[in-house]
Coordinates of C-alpha atoms in Angstrom, one line a residue:
Chain N
L1 CA 0.0 0.0 0.0
D2 CA 1.2 3.5 -0.7
L3 CA 0.9 6.3 1.8
T4 CA 2.1 9.8 2.1
T5 CA 2.6 12.1 5.0
W6 CA 2.2 15.7 4.6
T7 CA 4.7 17.4 6.8
Q8 CA 5.2 20.8 5.4
T9 CA 3.0 23.5 3.8
Q10 CA 4.4 24.4 0.5
G11 CA 6.3 27.7 0.5
R12 CA 6.4 27.9 4.3
R13 CA 9.4 27.1 6.4
W14 CA 7.5 26.1 9.4
P15 CA 8.2 22.5 10.4
S16 CA 4.9 20.8 11.0
R17 CA 3.9 19.2 14.3
I18 CA 4.2 15.9 12.5
H19 CA 8.0 16.1 13.0
I20 CA 7.5 15.5 16.6
S21 CA 5.5 12.3 16.0
R22 CA 7.3 11.0 12.9
R23 CA 9.2 8.4 14.8
F24 CA 6.0 7.2 16.5
L25 CA 4.2 7.2 13.1
E26 CA 7.0 5.3 11.3
A27 CA 7.2 2.8 14.1
A28 CA 3.5 2.4 14.0
I29 CA 2.8 2.1 10.2
G30 CA 6.2 1.4 8.6
A31 CA 5.8 -2.4 8.7
R32 CA 2.6 -2.5 6.5
Y33 CA 2.7 0.7 4.5
R34 CA 5.2 2.3 2.2
V35 CA 5.6 5.8 3.4
V36 CA 6.6 8.8 1.3
E37 CA 7.2 12.1 3.1
L38 CA 5.7 14.8 0.9
A39 CA 8.1 17.5 2.2
S40 CA 11.1 15.6 1.0
A41 CA 9.6 13.9 -2.1
K42 CA 11.9 14.2 -5.1
S43 CA 9.2 13.9 -7.8
E44 CA 5.5 13.7 -8.3
S45 CA 5.8 10.1 -9.3
S46 CA 6.8 9.1 -5.8
Y47 CA 3.5 10.2 -4.2
C48 CA 1.2 10.0 -7.3
P49 CA 0.2 6.4 -6.3
A50 CA -0.7 7.3 -2.7
R51 CA -4.0 6.1 -1.5
A52 CA -3.9 7.8 1.9
V53 CA -2.3 10.9 3.4
I54 CA -1.6 11.5 7.0
V55 CA -1.9 15.2 7.8
D56 CA -2.1 17.8 10.5
G57 CA -5.8 18.5 10.2
S58 CA -5.6 21.9 11.7
R59 CA -3.7 23.3 8.7
P60 CA -5.2 23.9 5.3
F61 CA -5.1 20.9 3.0
D62 CA -4.2 22.1 -0.4
R63 CA -6.7 20.6 -3.0
N64 CA -3.9 20.6 -5.6
W65 CA -2.5 17.6 -3.8
Y66 CA -5.7 15.8 -4.8
A67 CA -5.0 16.3 -8.4
A68 CA -1.5 14.9 -7.9
M69 CA -2.8 11.9 -6.0
P70 CA -5.7 10.6 -8.1
R71 CA -6.0 7.4 -6.1
L72 CA -6.4 9.2 -2.8
S73 CA -9.2 7.8 -0.8
L74 CA -8.3 8.5 2.9
I75 CA -7.2 11.7 4.7
A76 CA -6.1 10.6 8.2
C77 CA -5.7 13.6 10.4
F78 CA -3.4 12.5 13.2
N79 CA -4.6 15.3 15.5
T80 CA -7.9 16.3 17.0
G81 CA -8.4 19.3 14.8
Y82 CA -9.7 18.9 11.2
D83 CA -10.6 22.5 10.6
G84 CA -8.0 22.6 7.8
I85 CA -9.9 19.9 5.8
D86 CA -13.0 20.7 3.7
V87 CA -14.9 17.6 4.8
D88 CA -17.8 18.2 2.4
W89 CA -15.5 18.6 -0.5
A90 CA -13.8 15.3 0.5
R91 CA -17.0 13.5 0.9
Q92 CA -18.2 14.5 -2.5
R93 CA -15.1 12.8 -3.9
G94 CA -15.6 9.7 -1.9
I95 CA -12.6 10.5 0.3
V96 CA -12.9 9.4 3.9
V97 CA -11.6 11.8 6.6
T98 CA -10.6 10.5 10.0
Y99 CA -9.2 12.4 13.0
G100 CA -7.6 11.9 16.3
R101 CA -10.6 11.8 18.5
D102 CA -10.0 11.9 22.2
V103 CA -6.3 11.3 22.0
N104 CA -5.4 14.2 24.1
H105 CA -8.5 15.9 25.5
E106 CA -7.4 15.1 29.0
D107 CA -3.9 16.6 28.4
V108 CA -5.5 19.7 27.0
A109 CA -7.8 20.0 30.0
D110 CA -4.8 19.5 32.3
F111 CA -3.0 22.3 30.6
A112 CA -5.9 24.7 31.1
V113 CA -5.9 23.8 34.8
G114 CA -2.2 24.5 34.9
Q115 CA -2.8 28.0 33.5
I116 CA -5.7 28.6 35.9
L117 CA -3.4 27.7 38.8
N118 CA -0.5 29.7 37.3
I119 CA -2.6 32.8 37.0
Y120 CA -4.7 32.7 40.3
R121 CA -2.0 31.1 42.5
K122 CA 0.7 33.4 41.0
I123 CA 3.1 30.6 40.3
S124 CA 5.2 32.4 37.7
I125 CA 4.8 35.7 39.3
G126 CA 6.0 34.2 42.6
N127 CA 9.0 32.8 40.9
R128 CA 9.9 36.2 39.5
W129 CA 9.4 37.8 43.0
V130 CA 11.8 35.5 44.7
H131 CA 14.4 35.8 41.9
D132 CA 14.1 39.5 41.7
G133 CA 14.5 40.0 45.5
E134 CA 11.0 41.3 45.9
W135 CA 10.3 38.9 48.8
Q136 CA 13.4 40.0 50.6
S137 CA 12.4 43.6 50.3
G138 CA 9.4 42.7 52.5
R139 CA 6.6 42.6 50.0
R140 CA 4.1 39.7 50.4
L141 CA 2.0 38.0 47.8
M142 CA -1.7 37.2 48.4
T143 CA -3.3 34.7 46.0
R144 CA -6.8 33.7 45.2
S145 CA -8.1 30.3 46.2
L146 CA -9.6 28.2 43.4
A147 CA -12.5 27.4 45.8
G148 CA -15.6 29.0 44.4
L149 CA -13.9 30.4 41.3
R150 CA -16.5 30.6 38.6
L151 CA -15.3 28.7 35.5
G152 CA -17.0 29.2 32.2
I153 CA -16.3 26.7 29.5
V154 CA -17.0 27.6 25.8
G155 CA -17.8 24.3 24.1
L156 CA -18.5 21.1 26.2
G157 CA -16.9 18.5 24.0
S158 CA -14.4 16.0 25.3
I159 CA -12.0 18.7 26.4
G160 CA -14.7 20.8 28.1
N161 CA -16.0 17.7 29.9
A162 CA -12.5 16.7 31.1
L163 CA -12.0 20.3 32.3
A164 CA -15.3 20.4 34.1
R165 CA -14.5 17.2 35.9
R166 CA -11.1 18.6 37.0
A167 CA -12.8 21.8 38.1
D168 CA -15.1 19.9 40.4
A169 CA -12.1 18.3 42.1
L170 CA -10.5 21.7 42.4
R171 CA -13.6 23.3 44.0
M172 CA -14.4 25.6 41.1
V173 CA -18.0 26.3 40.0
T174 CA -18.5 25.4 36.4
S175 CA -21.0 26.6 33.9
W176 CA -20.7 26.4 30.1
W177 CA -22.1 27.5 26.8
A178 CA -22.2 26.0 23.3
P179 CA -24.6 26.6 20.4
R180 CA -26.3 23.3 21.1
D181 CA -27.5 22.0 24.4
R182 CA -26.3 18.7 25.8
P183 CA -29.1 17.0 27.8
G184 CA -28.0 15.1 30.8
V185 CA -25.0 17.2 31.6
S186 CA -24.7 18.2 35.3
W187 CA -23.1 21.6 34.8
P188 CA -25.5 24.4 34.0
R189 CA -25.6 25.8 30.5
A190 CA -25.6 29.6 30.2
P191 CA -28.4 31.1 28.0
S192 CA -25.8 32.8 25.8
L193 CA -22.0 33.3 25.5
I194 CA -22.4 36.9 26.8
E195 CA -24.2 35.7 29.9
L196 CA -21.6 33.0 30.4
A197 CA -18.9 35.7 30.3
H198 CA -20.9 38.0 32.6
G199 CA -21.3 35.3 35.2
T200 CA -17.9 33.8 35.4
D201 CA -14.3 34.7 36.5
V202 CA -12.4 32.7 33.9
L203 CA -13.5 31.7 30.5
V204 CA -11.8 28.7 28.9
I205 CA -12.2 28.3 25.1
A206 CA -12.5 24.6 24.3
A207 CA -14.7 24.6 21.2
R208 CA -14.0 23.1 17.8
A209 CA -13.1 25.8 15.3
N210 CA -15.1 26.3 12.2
E211 CA -16.1 29.1 9.8
S212 CA -19.2 29.9 11.9
N213 CA -17.3 30.7 15.1
R214 CA -14.4 32.8 13.8
G215 CA -13.7 35.7 16.3
L216 CA -16.4 34.3 18.6
I217 CA -14.5 35.7 21.6
S218 CA -15.0 39.3 20.6
A219 CA -14.4 42.7 22.3
T220 CA -18.0 42.4 23.5
V221 CA -17.4 39.1 25.2
L222 CA -14.3 40.4 26.8
R223 CA -16.2 43.5 28.1
A224 CA -18.8 41.1 29.6
L225 CA -16.0 39.2 31.3
G226 CA -14.7 42.5 32.8
P227 CA -11.4 43.9 34.2
Q228 CA -11.0 41.0 36.7
G229 CA -11.8 38.4 34.0
V230 CA -9.4 35.9 32.5
I231 CA -9.5 34.0 29.2
I232 CA -7.7 30.8 28.4
N233 CA -7.6 29.6 24.8
V234 CA -6.6 26.0 24.3
A235 CA -8.8 25.5 21.2
R236 CA -7.9 27.4 18.0
G237 CA -6.6 30.9 17.4
S238 CA -9.4 31.7 15.0
L239 CA -11.9 31.6 17.9
V240 CA -10.5 34.6 19.6
D241 CA -10.2 38.2 18.3
E242 CA -6.5 38.6 19.1
A243 CA -6.4 42.3 18.5
A244 CA -9.3 42.8 21.0
V245 CA -7.5 40.8 23.6
I246 CA -4.3 42.8 23.2
D247 CA -6.3 46.0 23.4
A248 CA -8.3 45.0 26.5
L249 CA -5.2 43.9 28.3
R250 CA -3.4 47.1 27.5
R251 CA -6.4 49.2 28.7
G252 CA -6.9 47.0 31.8
T253 CA -10.4 46.1 30.8
L254 CA -9.4 42.4 30.9
G255 CA -7.6 40.8 33.8
A256 CA -5.3 38.3 32.1
A257 CA -5.2 36.0 29.1
A258 CA -3.4 32.7 28.6
L259 CA -3.1 31.8 24.9
D260 CA -1.8 28.5 23.6
V261 CA -3.1 29.0 20.0
Y262 CA -2.9 32.0 17.7
R263 CA -4.2 33.6 14.6
D264 CA -0.9 32.9 13.0
E265 CA 1.4 30.1 14.2
P266 CA 4.1 30.4 15.3
T267 CA 3.0 33.8 16.6
S268 CA 5.4 36.7 16.3
H269 CA 7.0 37.4 19.7
S270 CA 7.1 41.1 19.0
L271 CA 3.3 41.1 18.9
W272 CA 3.3 40.4 22.7
A273 CA 6.4 42.2 23.8
D274 CA 4.7 44.9 25.8
V275 CA 1.3 43.3 26.5
P276 CA 0.6 43.1 30.3
H277 CA -0.9 40.1 32.0
I278 CA -0.4 37.8 29.0
Y279 CA 0.6 34.1 29.5
L280 CA 1.8 32.5 26.3
S281 CA 2.6 29.0 25.3
P282 CA 3.7 27.6 21.9
H283 CA 0.6 25.4 21.0
I284 CA 1.6 22.6 23.5
A285 CA -1.7 22.1 25.4
G286 CA -2.2 18.8 23.6
V287 CA 1.4 18.0 22.7
T288 CA 2.5 15.3 25.1
N289 CA 4.3 12.0 24.8
L290 CA 1.1 10.1 25.5
A291 CA -0.9 12.1 22.9
M292 CA 1.7 11.5 20.2
S293 CA 1.7 7.8 20.9
R294 CA -2.1 7.6 20.9
M295 CA -2.3 9.6 17.7
A296 CA 0.1 7.2 15.9
T297 CA -1.8 4.1 17.2
L298 CA -5.1 5.6 16.1
V299 CA -3.8 6.5 12.6
R300 CA -2.6 3.0 12.2
S301 CA -5.9 1.6 13.4
N302 CA -7.8 3.8 11.0
L303 CA -5.5 2.9 8.1
D304 CA -5.8 -0.8 8.8
A305 CA -9.6 -0.7 9.1
F306 CA -9.9 1.3 5.9
F307 CA -7.7 -0.9 3.9
D308 CA -9.2 -4.1 5.4
G309 CA -12.5 -2.8 4.1
K310 CA -14.0 -2.1 7.6
P311 CA -15.4 1.1 8.9
T312 CA -12.8 3.5 10.2
L313 CA -12.7 4.0 14.0
T314 CA -12.9 7.8 14.1
P315 CA -14.4 9.2 10.9
V316 CA -15.3 12.9 10.7
R317 CA -19.1 13.0 10.7
A318 CA -21.2 15.2 8.4
T319 CA -20.9 18.8 9.4
L320 CA -24.6 19.5 9.1
Chain Y
L1 CA -10.7 40.4 77.8
D2 CA -7.2 41.3 76.9
L3 CA -5.5 39.8 73.9
T4 CA -2.2 40.4 72.1
T5 CA -1.1 39.7 68.6
W6 CA 2.5 38.9 67.9
T7 CA 3.3 40.3 64.5
Q8 CA 7.0 40.7 64.5
T9 CA 10.0 38.8 65.8
Q10 CA 12.1 41.1 68.0
G11 CA 15.1 42.3 66.2
R12 CA 14.0 41.2 62.8
R13 CA 12.6 43.5 60.3
W14 CA 10.6 40.8 58.5
P15 CA 6.9 41.6 58.5
S16 CA 5.1 38.6 59.7
R17 CA 2.4 36.9 57.7
I18 CA -0.1 38.2 60.1
H19 CA 0.1 41.6 58.4
I20 CA -1.8 40.0 55.5
S21 CA -4.6 38.9 57.7
R22 CA -4.7 41.7 60.2
R23 CA -7.8 43.3 58.8
F24 CA -9.5 39.9 58.8
L25 CA -8.4 39.3 62.4
E26 CA -9.5 42.7 63.6
A27 CA -12.9 42.4 61.9
A28 CA -13.3 39.0 63.4
I29 CA -12.2 39.6 67.0
G30 CA -12.3 43.4 67.6
A31 CA -15.9 43.5 68.9
R32 CA -15.3 41.2 71.8
Y33 CA -11.6 41.5 72.6
R34 CA -9.2 44.4 73.3
V35 CA -6.3 43.8 70.9
V36 CA -2.8 45.0 71.5
E37 CA -0.3 44.6 68.7
L38 CA 3.0 43.5 70.2
A39 CA 5.1 44.9 67.4
S40 CA 3.8 48.4 68.1
A41 CA 3.2 48.2 71.8
K42 CA 4.6 51.2 73.6
S43 CA 5.3 49.7 77.0
E44 CA 5.1 46.3 78.8
S45 CA 2.1 47.4 80.7
S46 CA 0.0 47.4 77.5
Y47 CA 0.4 43.7 77.0
C48 CA 1.1 42.5 80.5
P49 CA -2.5 41.7 81.2
A50 CA -2.9 39.7 78.0
R51 CA -4.6 36.3 78.5
A52 CA -4.1 35.1 74.9
V53 CA -1.7 35.7 72.0
I54 CA -2.4 35.2 68.4
V55 CA 0.8 34.1 66.6
D56 CA 2.3 32.8 63.5
G57 CA 2.9 29.3 64.8
S58 CA 5.6 28.5 62.3
R59 CA 8.0 31.0 63.8
P60 CA 9.8 30.6 67.2
F61 CA 7.7 31.8 70.1
D62 CA 10.1 33.6 72.5
R63 CA 9.5 32.3 76.0
N64 CA 10.5 35.7 77.4
W65 CA 7.0 36.9 76.3
Y66 CA 5.6 34.4 78.8
A67 CA 7.4 36.2 81.7
A68 CA 6.0 39.5 80.5
M69 CA 2.5 38.1 80.2
P70 CA 1.9 36.1 83.5
R71 CA -1.8 35.7 82.8
L72 CA -1.2 34.1 79.4
S73 CA -3.3 31.0 79.1
L74 CA -3.9 30.6 75.3
I75 CA -1.6 30.6 72.4
A76 CA -3.7 30.7 69.2
C77 CA -1.7 29.9 66.1
F78 CA -3.7 31.4 63.2
N79 CA -1.9 29.2 60.7
T80 CA -1.5 25.4 60.2
G81 CA 2.1 25.2 61.4
Y82 CA 2.9 25.2 65.1
D83 CA 6.5 24.1 64.8
G84 CA 7.6 27.4 66.4
I85 CA 5.7 26.6 69.6
D86 CA 7.1 24.3 72.3
V87 CA 3.9 22.5 72.9
D88 CA 5.1 20.4 75.9
W89 CA 6.5 23.5 77.5
A90 CA 3.2 25.3 77.1
R91 CA 1.2 22.3 78.4
Q92 CA 3.4 22.1 81.6
R93 CA 2.4 25.7 82.3
G94 CA -1.3 25.0 81.6
I95 CA -1.3 27.1 78.4
V96 CA -3.6 25.8 75.7
V97 CA -2.2 25.9 72.1
T98 CA -4.6 25.9 69.2
Y99 CA -3.8 26.0 65.5
G100 CA -5.4 26.6 62.1
R101 CA -6.3 23.0 61.3
D102 CA -7.5 22.4 57.7
V103 CA -7.9 26.1 56.9
N104 CA -5.8 25.8 53.7
H105 CA -4.8 22.2 53.0
E106 CA -6.8 22.2 49.8
D107 CA -5.2 25.4 48.6
V108 CA -1.7 24.0 49.4
A109 CA -2.6 20.9 47.5
D110 CA -3.8 23.0 44.6
F111 CA -0.5 24.9 44.6
A112 CA 1.5 21.6 44.4
V113 CA -0.7 20.5 41.5
G114 CA 0.1 23.9 39.8
Q115 CA 3.8 23.3 40.1
I116 CA 3.5 19.7 38.8
L117 CA 1.7 21.1 35.7
N118 CA 4.1 24.0 35.4
I119 CA 7.1 21.6 35.4
Y120 CA 5.8 18.7 33.3
R121 CA 3.6 20.6 30.9
K122 CA 6.3 23.4 30.6
I123 CA 4.0 26.3 31.3
S124 CA 6.6 28.8 32.3
I125 CA 9.2 27.4 29.9
G126 CA 6.7 27.7 27.0
N127 CA 6.0 31.3 28.0
R128 CA 9.7 32.1 27.7
W129 CA 9.9 30.2 24.4
V130 CA 7.3 32.3 22.8
H131 CA 8.5 35.6 24.2
D132 CA 12.1 34.9 23.3
G133 CA 11.2 33.9 19.7
E134 CA 12.3 30.3 20.1
W135 CA 9.0 29.1 18.6
Q136 CA 9.4 31.3 15.6
S137 CA 12.9 29.9 15.0
G138 CA 11.3 26.6 14.4
R139 CA 11.9 24.7 17.6
R140 CA 9.0 22.7 19.1
L141 CA 8.3 21.8 22.7
M142 CA 7.2 18.3 23.7
T143 CA 5.7 17.9 27.1
R144 CA 5.0 14.9 29.4
S145 CA 1.4 13.9 30.1
L146 CA 0.4 13.7 33.7
A147 CA -1.2 10.3 32.9
G148 CA 0.7 7.6 34.7
L149 CA 3.1 10.1 36.3
R150 CA 4.2 8.5 39.6
L151 CA 3.5 10.8 42.5
G152 CA 5.1 10.2 45.9
I153 CA 3.7 12.1 48.8
V154 CA 5.8 12.4 52.0
G155 CA 3.2 12.7 54.8
L156 CA -0.4 11.8 54.2
G157 CA -2.1 14.4 56.5
S158 CA -4.8 16.7 55.2
I159 CA -2.6 18.3 52.5
G160 CA -1.3 14.9 51.4
N161 CA -4.8 13.5 51.2
A162 CA -6.1 16.5 49.3
L163 CA -3.2 16.2 46.8
A164 CA -3.8 12.4 46.3
R165 CA -7.4 13.1 45.5
R166 CA -6.4 15.7 42.9
A167 CA -3.8 13.3 41.5
D168 CA -6.5 10.7 41.0
A169 CA -8.5 13.2 38.9
L170 CA -5.3 14.0 36.9
R171 CA -4.5 10.4 36.2
M172 CA -1.4 10.3 38.3
V173 CA -0.4 7.2 40.2
T174 CA 0.0 7.9 43.9
S175 CA 2.0 6.3 46.6
W176 CA 3.1 7.8 49.9
W177 CA 5.2 7.3 53.0
A178 CA 5.0 8.6 56.5
P179 CA 6.6 7.2 59.7
R180 CA 3.2 5.9 60.8
D181 CA 0.8 3.8 58.6
R182 CA -2.8 5.0 58.0
P183 CA -5.1 2.0 57.8
G184 CA -7.9 2.3 55.4
V185 CA -6.1 4.6 53.0
S186 CA -6.5 3.5 49.3
W187 CA -3.1 4.7 48.1
P188 CA -0.3 2.3 48.8
R189 CA 2.3 3.2 51.4
A190 CA 6.0 2.6 50.4
P191 CA 8.1 0.6 52.9
S192 CA 10.4 3.5 53.3
L193 CA 11.1 7.0 52.2
I194 CA 14.0 5.8 50.0
E195 CA 11.8 3.3 48.3
L196 CA 9.2 5.9 47.8
A197 CA 11.8 8.1 46.1
H198 CA 13.1 5.2 44.0
G199 CA 9.6 4.3 42.7
T200 CA 8.3 7.7 41.9
D201 CA 8.8 10.5 39.4
V202 CA 7.8 13.5 41.6
L203 CA 8.1 13.7 45.4
V204 CA 5.8 16.2 47.1
I205 CA 6.8 17.1 50.7
A206 CA 3.6 17.6 52.7
A207 CA 4.7 16.5 56.2
R208 CA 4.4 18.4 59.4
A209 CA 7.9 19.7 60.4
N210 CA 9.4 18.8 63.8
E211 CA 12.8 18.2 65.3
S212 CA 12.8 14.5 64.2
N213 CA 12.5 15.2 60.5
R214 CA 14.9 18.0 60.0
G215 CA 16.8 17.4 56.7
L216 CA 14.6 14.4 55.9
I217 CA 14.9 15.0 52.2
S218 CA 18.6 14.4 52.1
A219 CA 21.2 13.9 49.4
T220 CA 20.5 10.1 49.7
V221 CA 16.8 10.6 49.0
L222 CA 17.5 12.9 46.1
R223 CA 19.9 10.3 44.6
A224 CA 17.1 7.7 44.9
L225 CA 14.8 10.0 43.0
G226 CA 17.4 10.3 40.3
P227 CA 18.2 12.7 37.4
Q228 CA 14.7 12.8 36.0
G229 CA 13.2 13.2 39.5
V230 CA 11.4 16.2 40.8
I231 CA 10.8 17.4 44.3
I232 CA 8.1 19.9 45.4
N233 CA 8.2 21.3 48.9
V234 CA 5.0 22.9 50.2
A235 CA 5.6 22.0 53.9
R236 CA 8.5 23.5 55.7
G237 CA 12.0 24.4 54.7
S238 CA 13.6 22.5 57.5
L239 CA 12.4 19.2 55.9
V240 CA 14.7 19.6 52.9
D241 CA 18.5 19.7 52.8
E242 CA 18.7 22.9 50.7
A243 CA 22.4 22.6 50.0
A244 CA 21.9 19.1 48.7
V245 CA 19.1 20.2 46.4
I246 CA 21.2 23.0 45.0
D247 CA 24.2 20.6 44.5
A248 CA 22.0 17.9 42.8
L249 CA 20.4 20.5 40.4
R250 CA 23.8 21.9 39.5
R251 CA 25.3 18.4 38.8
G252 CA 22.2 17.2 37.0
T253 CA 21.5 14.4 39.4
L254 CA 18.1 15.8 40.1
G255 CA 15.6 16.9 37.4
A256 CA 13.9 19.9 39.0
A257 CA 12.8 21.3 42.3
A258 CA 9.9 23.6 43.2
L259 CA 10.3 25.2 46.6
D260 CA 7.7 27.3 48.4
V261 CA 9.5 27.2 51.8
Y262 CA 13.1 27.6 52.8
R263 CA 15.6 27.2 55.5
D264 CA 15.6 31.0 56.0
E265 CA 12.6 33.0 54.9
P266 CA 12.6 35.2 53.0
T267 CA 15.3 33.2 51.1
S268 CA 18.1 35.2 49.6
H269 CA 17.6 35.5 45.9
S270 CA 21.4 35.3 45.3
L271 CA 21.3 31.8 46.6
W272 CA 19.3 30.7 43.6
A273 CA 20.7 33.0 40.9
D274 CA 22.5 30.3 38.9
V275 CA 20.7 27.1 40.0
P276 CA 19.2 25.3 37.0
H277 CA 15.7 23.8 36.9
I278 CA 14.6 25.6 40.1
Y279 CA 11.0 26.9 40.5
L280 CA 10.7 29.3 43.4
S281 CA 7.7 30.8 45.2
P282 CA 7.6 33.1 48.3
H283 CA 5.8 30.8 50.7
I284 CA 2.4 31.3 49.1
A285 CA 1.1 27.7 48.7
G286 CA -1.4 28.3 51.6
V287 CA -1.7 32.1 51.4
T288 CA -5.1 32.7 49.8
N289 CA -8.0 35.0 50.4
L290 CA -10.0 32.0 51.6
A291 CA -7.3 30.7 53.9
M292 CA -7.0 34.1 55.6
S293 CA -10.7 34.4 56.1
R294 CA -10.9 30.9 57.5
M295 CA -7.9 31.4 59.8
A296 CA -9.5 34.5 61.3
T297 CA -12.8 32.8 61.8
L298 CA -11.2 29.8 63.5
V299 CA -9.1 32.0 65.8
R300 CA -12.2 33.8 66.8
S301 CA -14.0 30.5 67.4
N302 CA -11.1 29.1 69.5
L303 CA -10.9 32.3 71.6
D304 CA -14.7 32.3 72.2
A305 CA -14.7 28.7 73.2
F306 CA -11.8 29.1 75.5
F307 CA -13.1 32.2 77.2
D308 CA -16.6 30.7 77.4
G309 CA -15.1 27.8 79.3
K310 CA -15.7 25.3 76.5
P311 CA -13.1 23.0 74.8
T312 CA -11.3 24.8 72.0
L313 CA -12.1 23.6 68.4
T314 CA -8.6 22.8 67.2
P315 CA -6.2 22.2 70.1
V316 CA -2.7 21.0 69.4
R317 CA -2.6 17.4 70.6
A318 CA 0.2 15.9 72.7
T319 CA 3.2 15.4 70.6
L320 CA 3.9 11.9 71.9

């Protein structure tokens, strides 16, 4: 069987996330499949016969590849996001799309918890204090207990659920909002995103990104959250109006923001140089050893199922 | 009723923790008790009639005060630690000692979780990466999932228990050690501290400090933990051999250390200036708005019970 992996966007020098997991992927699939790395492919003939591609689903999939791989019948996103794939377009051509469902939702939830603790319990601020001699000069730090902290979760999928369970153990009070209700959930759903922001201290964005929710976390939402409010984005950069966040932090109308994802990745460090109360991370909320291993295993299982003529394990469902 | 608060060690210019909570304390006890602040007392006659002192129990209580307060019958430690109080000495004189039991054990456990996430999920390292342009230069960070991380807890009191419950929710695998077994506990007890260190990835020190466990976390324990090992101290500085930690971090025989407490507080920032993989905080693990409020309420309840002739709520039990 022929297979290609798509590790680099043409014309961009940004090494894809797949580089991290390549050894996992090769160990997982190399025995059964012939693998061609698109980024280093010498000629079109090397990937022309490919029947499947393994891709970073969060990055745009160039349809020109389709023309170059006429036998393509499976797009296997190794990660959770598939916002880079036009699923309807693929379906019309009979191409199955799979994704890394639930491979790292708990790790992402852990990371959000880590940023909540970092911000409210002043973990990195405390470290700076001691190193800078502030403690010795007699100043003392007071921190805010997580007990009773009002957590608002935007999107109650697997990440949101994992976060809400952790928040229970950490004595936070959880509410959530998503366009669609989820019957049987024990945490209350706010009537609207604005009301969720109004009634919570910290808003964690854990929704799947699509065209309909671009810029969902707008200046209006940030205003509803208020000057003590905190946002944490562990979903996708497109969901948050980055310029509005920067503006609100500069004007003190938002308390703090922790961003793991950005409009452009990698984000430019100069964009954040003089932004106060900003906590940045380089899209690592879901990047763990365990996630990489699970992604590779799931890609293999999806490939095997597909080429054995069975239903894939984690197909992307119809968007409507 | 007369009452004094002890907010400053004589001859030291370090403002005590009680400064943080004074407004809570005054609001809580001012209506019933006449309060004299020892630090600003003009003459001995002002505190001579005191029948109770409210103190930071983690700092040495100078017995000379006893001579100056002959009617002293209650030492109310507002915090959890009472290692600064010679309880047997007090008992011999008929002085009751109370402490802030379970006012902030969950906050301390939260803080330890925050440092575990900070270290393994590279939260502060990631922040530096983005700000320093490392991400843009093409480097990627891999982090370690908390799933399966082996947590060793030294001391399974209220903090240790709260931490173990959180560790369950975060998919860590907990074992513990303390000099005495605790029947009925679901987490396994290691046969010894050394074996706990051998068999775990991260060791959290959550034991009550006393003369018998000074320097408990020794060079030998750190060696057992190994070059990938992490220690987190949220208990008392005396429990950890600070020089051994610094030496092990410098030589790479210990992976990382997060210290909230120190041999001397505030610790000198120059001591840590060139120590790698060190995460410092200025004794804030238990310093939250909620803890301060609970401490004040409990001090008030203990005072009221004592002066109403009832048993105090949280007396320090006999040490033997």
